[in-house]
């Protein structure tokens, strides 16, 4: 029969074994836990850097700013074009676009931009850049931006109203049709959303490489982001 002394020794042995096992587990896990916590804290302190690109490794179209797709199908104008007329209402300067063919619908917000040099306008002449809305070839309404006597990028942002099936742009409306004036234009872009992004060719010219398809990111303690695509982890944009 095991006496009380033997029982005590047995319990002491079991207790010691449990202590050693517990110590071994903590000795293995605690540094890992501390490391995970330290890494998490470090990420909180670090700066998250973001970039965009056309392809999955960031080597095509690398940019710190997201580039939206240019949904125009023609006349995006990579180079300057001179327009000289007295009426500013010609097929050379405005094109009809159906909503269906451009993946647009009523309620969508669109932004149109165009770089325009209007420094040679006649004194007192006023010209506006317009997006015009049509339904069954009937003009319904328009949104516009008045041109300054300067060379700069003009933008027009609008929400497509219901009942519209076509838009016409760019349309220049001139108050004084008795004078002949000259504009220089280039870099036309129509994009979905309320923000104008850097110009890119129309989809039909460069469908694979004309907008950001991937986003890249990395963390460090520096405020300035790297220009090296290899430093970023890339994933597809939705």
Short mmCIF file of N, CA and C in Angstrom, two decimals, residues 91-157:
data_model
loop_
_atom_site.label_atom_id
_atom_site.label_comp_id
_atom_site.label_asym_id
_atom_site.label_seq_id
_atom_site.Cartn_x
_atom_site.Cartn_y
_atom_site.Cartn_z
N UNK A 91 -19.12 69.38 -87.37
CA UNK A 91 -18.90 67.98 -87.04
C UNK A 91 -17.44 67.70 -86.71
N UNK A 92 -16.55 68.60 -87.14
CA UNK A 92 -15.14 68.43 -86.85
C UNK A 92 -14.84 68.62 -85.37
N UNK A 93 -15.69 69.36 -84.68
CA UNK A 93 -15.42 69.69 -83.29
C UNK A 93 -16.41 69.10 -82.31
N UNK A 94 -17.37 68.33 -82.76
CA UNK A 94 -18.25 67.67 -81.80
C UNK A 94 -18.72 66.34 -82.37
N UNK A 95 -18.88 65.36 -81.52
CA UNK A 95 -19.23 64.01 -81.92
C UNK A 95 -20.35 63.49 -81.04
N UNK A 96 -21.27 62.75 -81.63
CA UNK A 96 -22.35 62.12 -80.87
C UNK A 96 -21.87 60.76 -80.36
N UNK A 97 -22.17 60.47 -79.10
CA UNK A 97 -21.82 59.19 -78.51
C UNK A 97 -23.07 58.60 -77.87
N UNK A 98 -23.40 57.38 -78.26
CA UNK A 98 -24.54 56.72 -77.62
C UNK A 98 -24.11 56.19 -76.26
N UNK A 99 -25.03 56.23 -75.31
CA UNK A 99 -24.70 55.76 -73.96
C UNK A 99 -24.41 54.27 -73.96
N UNK A 100 -25.23 53.51 -74.67
CA UNK A 100 -25.08 52.05 -74.67
C UNK A 100 -23.70 51.61 -75.15
N UNK A 101 -23.22 52.23 -76.22
CA UNK A 101 -21.95 51.80 -76.80
C UNK A 101 -20.76 52.15 -75.93
N UNK A 102 -20.97 53.00 -74.93
CA UNK A 102 -19.88 53.39 -74.05
C UNK A 102 -20.07 52.88 -72.63
N UNK A 103 -21.03 51.98 -72.46
CA UNK A 103 -21.26 51.40 -71.14
C UNK A 103 -21.80 52.39 -70.14
N UNK A 104 -22.49 53.42 -70.62
CA UNK A 104 -23.04 54.44 -69.74
C UNK A 104 -24.56 54.29 -69.61
N UNK A 105 -25.08 54.89 -68.55
CA UNK A 105 -26.53 54.85 -68.33
C UNK A 105 -26.92 56.07 -67.50
N UNK A 106 -28.21 56.35 -67.48
CA UNK A 106 -28.72 57.46 -66.69
C UNK A 106 -28.34 57.26 -65.22
N UNK A 107 -27.91 58.34 -64.59
CA UNK A 107 -27.49 58.27 -63.20
C UNK A 107 -25.98 58.18 -63.02
N UNK A 108 -25.26 57.79 -64.09
CA UNK A 108 -23.79 57.74 -64.02
C UNK A 108 -23.22 59.16 -63.94
N UNK A 109 -22.17 59.32 -63.15
CA UNK A 109 -21.43 60.58 -63.13
C UNK A 109 -20.26 60.45 -64.09
N UNK A 110 -20.11 61.43 -64.98
CA UNK A 110 -19.03 61.42 -65.96
C UNK A 110 -18.25 62.73 -65.87
N UNK A 111 -16.99 62.66 -66.25
CA UNK A 111 -16.14 63.85 -66.30
C UNK A 111 -15.46 63.92 -67.66
N UNK A 112 -15.58 65.07 -68.28
CA UNK A 112 -14.90 65.30 -69.57
C UNK A 112 -13.83 66.36 -69.36
N UNK A 113 -12.67 66.12 -69.95
CA UNK A 113 -11.60 67.11 -69.88
C UNK A 113 -10.96 67.32 -71.24
N UNK A 114 -10.45 68.50 -71.45
CA UNK A 114 -9.79 68.85 -72.71
C UNK A 114 -8.83 70.00 -72.45
N UNK A 115 -7.64 69.88 -73.00
CA UNK A 115 -6.70 70.99 -72.89
C UNK A 115 -6.95 71.95 -74.05
N UNK A 116 -7.18 73.22 -73.72
CA UNK A 116 -7.58 74.20 -74.73
C UNK A 116 -6.71 75.45 -74.60
N UNK A 117 -6.16 75.88 -75.73
CA UNK A 117 -5.42 77.14 -75.80
C UNK A 117 -6.34 78.17 -76.43
N UNK A 118 -6.86 79.07 -75.59
CA UNK A 118 -7.80 80.10 -76.05
C UNK A 118 -7.19 81.49 -75.94
N UNK A 119 -5.87 81.57 -76.05
CA UNK A 119 -5.20 82.85 -75.86
C UNK A 119 -5.39 83.81 -77.02
N UNK A 120 -5.88 83.33 -78.18
CA UNK A 120 -6.03 84.21 -79.36
C UNK A 120 -7.47 84.59 -79.65
N UNK A 121 -8.33 84.51 -78.67
CA UNK A 121 -9.72 84.89 -78.89
C UNK A 121 -9.84 86.39 -79.13
N UNK A 122 -10.81 86.78 -79.94
CA UNK A 122 -11.07 88.19 -80.17
C UNK A 122 -11.52 88.84 -78.87
N UNK A 123 -11.22 90.12 -78.72
CA UNK A 123 -11.59 90.82 -77.51
C UNK A 123 -13.11 90.84 -77.34
N UNK A 124 -13.56 90.47 -76.15
CA UNK A 124 -14.99 90.48 -75.86
C UNK A 124 -15.72 89.22 -76.28
N UNK A 125 -15.03 88.28 -76.92
CA UNK A 125 -15.67 87.04 -77.35
C UNK A 125 -15.75 86.05 -76.19
N UNK A 126 -16.90 85.41 -76.03
CA UNK A 126 -17.10 84.44 -74.96
C UNK A 126 -17.42 83.08 -75.57
N UNK A 127 -16.69 82.06 -75.14
CA UNK A 127 -16.90 80.70 -75.64
C UNK A 127 -17.04 79.76 -74.45
N UNK A 128 -17.96 78.81 -74.56
CA UNK A 128 -18.12 77.80 -73.53
C UNK A 128 -17.90 76.41 -74.11
N UNK A 129 -17.32 75.54 -73.31
CA UNK A 129 -17.17 74.12 -73.64
C UNK A 129 -18.37 73.39 -73.05
N UNK A 130 -19.06 72.60 -73.87
CA UNK A 130 -20.31 72.00 -73.41
C UNK A 130 -20.35 70.49 -73.62
N UNK A 131 -21.08 69.81 -72.74
CA UNK A 131 -21.59 68.46 -72.98
C UNK A 131 -23.09 68.61 -73.18
N UNK A 132 -23.58 68.13 -74.31
CA UNK A 132 -25.01 68.27 -74.60
C UNK A 132 -25.70 66.91 -74.54
N UNK A 133 -26.93 66.91 -74.02
CA UNK A 133 -27.73 65.70 -73.88
C UNK A 133 -28.83 65.65 -74.94
N UNK A 134 -29.01 64.44 -75.50
CA UNK A 134 -30.03 64.26 -76.53
C UNK A 134 -30.89 63.03 -76.22
N UNK A 135 -32.13 63.09 -76.67
CA UNK A 135 -33.04 61.95 -76.64
C UNK A 135 -33.75 61.89 -77.98
N UNK A 136 -33.55 60.76 -78.69
CA UNK A 136 -34.14 60.60 -80.02
C UNK A 136 -33.80 61.78 -80.93
N UNK A 137 -32.52 62.15 -80.94
CA UNK A 137 -31.99 63.24 -81.76
C UNK A 137 -32.52 64.62 -81.38
N UNK A 138 -33.15 64.74 -80.26
CA UNK A 138 -33.66 66.03 -79.81
C UNK A 138 -32.82 66.54 -78.64
N UNK A 139 -32.33 67.79 -78.77
CA UNK A 139 -31.52 68.38 -77.72
C UNK A 139 -32.36 68.66 -76.50
N UNK A 140 -31.87 68.26 -75.33
CA UNK A 140 -32.63 68.46 -74.10
C UNK A 140 -31.97 69.45 -73.15
N UNK A 141 -30.69 69.31 -72.91
CA UNK A 141 -30.01 70.18 -71.96
C UNK A 141 -28.51 70.09 -72.15
N UNK A 142 -27.77 70.89 -71.40
CA UNK A 142 -26.32 70.83 -71.49
C UNK A 142 -25.68 71.30 -70.19
N UNK A 143 -24.42 70.94 -70.01
CA UNK A 143 -23.59 71.46 -68.93
C UNK A 143 -22.37 72.08 -69.58
N UNK A 144 -21.78 73.10 -68.94
CA UNK A 144 -20.74 73.84 -69.64
C UNK A 144 -19.69 74.40 -68.70
N UNK A 145 -18.57 74.77 -69.31
CA UNK A 145 -17.48 75.46 -68.63
C UNK A 145 -17.05 76.61 -69.52
N UNK A 146 -17.01 77.81 -68.97
CA UNK A 146 -16.62 78.98 -69.75
C UNK A 146 -15.12 79.03 -69.92
N UNK A 147 -14.67 79.31 -71.14
CA UNK A 147 -13.24 79.37 -71.42
C UNK A 147 -12.66 80.71 -71.00
N UNK A 148 -11.47 80.66 -70.42
CA UNK A 148 -10.72 81.87 -70.15
C UNK A 148 -9.81 82.17 -71.34
N UNK A 149 -9.30 83.39 -71.37
CA UNK A 149 -8.33 83.73 -72.41
C UNK A 149 -6.97 83.21 -71.97
N UNK A 150 -6.85 81.89 -71.97
CA UNK A 150 -5.65 81.24 -71.43
C UNK A 150 -5.51 79.85 -72.04
N UNK A 151 -4.40 79.21 -71.72
CA UNK A 151 -4.17 77.83 -72.16
C UNK A 151 -4.14 76.95 -70.92
N UNK A 152 -5.13 76.06 -70.79
CA UNK A 152 -5.20 75.20 -69.61
C UNK A 152 -6.14 74.03 -69.87
N UNK A 153 -6.22 73.14 -68.89
CA UNK A 153 -7.12 71.99 -68.98
C UNK A 153 -8.47 72.38 -68.39
N UNK A 154 -9.53 72.17 -69.17
CA UNK A 154 -10.89 72.45 -68.72
C UNK A 154 -11.60 71.13 -68.44
N UNK A 155 -12.40 71.10 -67.40
CA UNK A 155 -13.16 69.90 -67.08
C UNK A 155 -14.63 70.23 -66.87
N UNK A 156 -15.47 69.27 -67.24
CA UNK A 156 -16.91 69.37 -67.02
C UNK A 156 -17.35 68.06 -66.39
N UNK A 157 -17.96 68.12 -65.21
CA UNK A 157 -18.46 66.94 -64.51
C UNK A 157 -19.97 67.02 -64.40
#
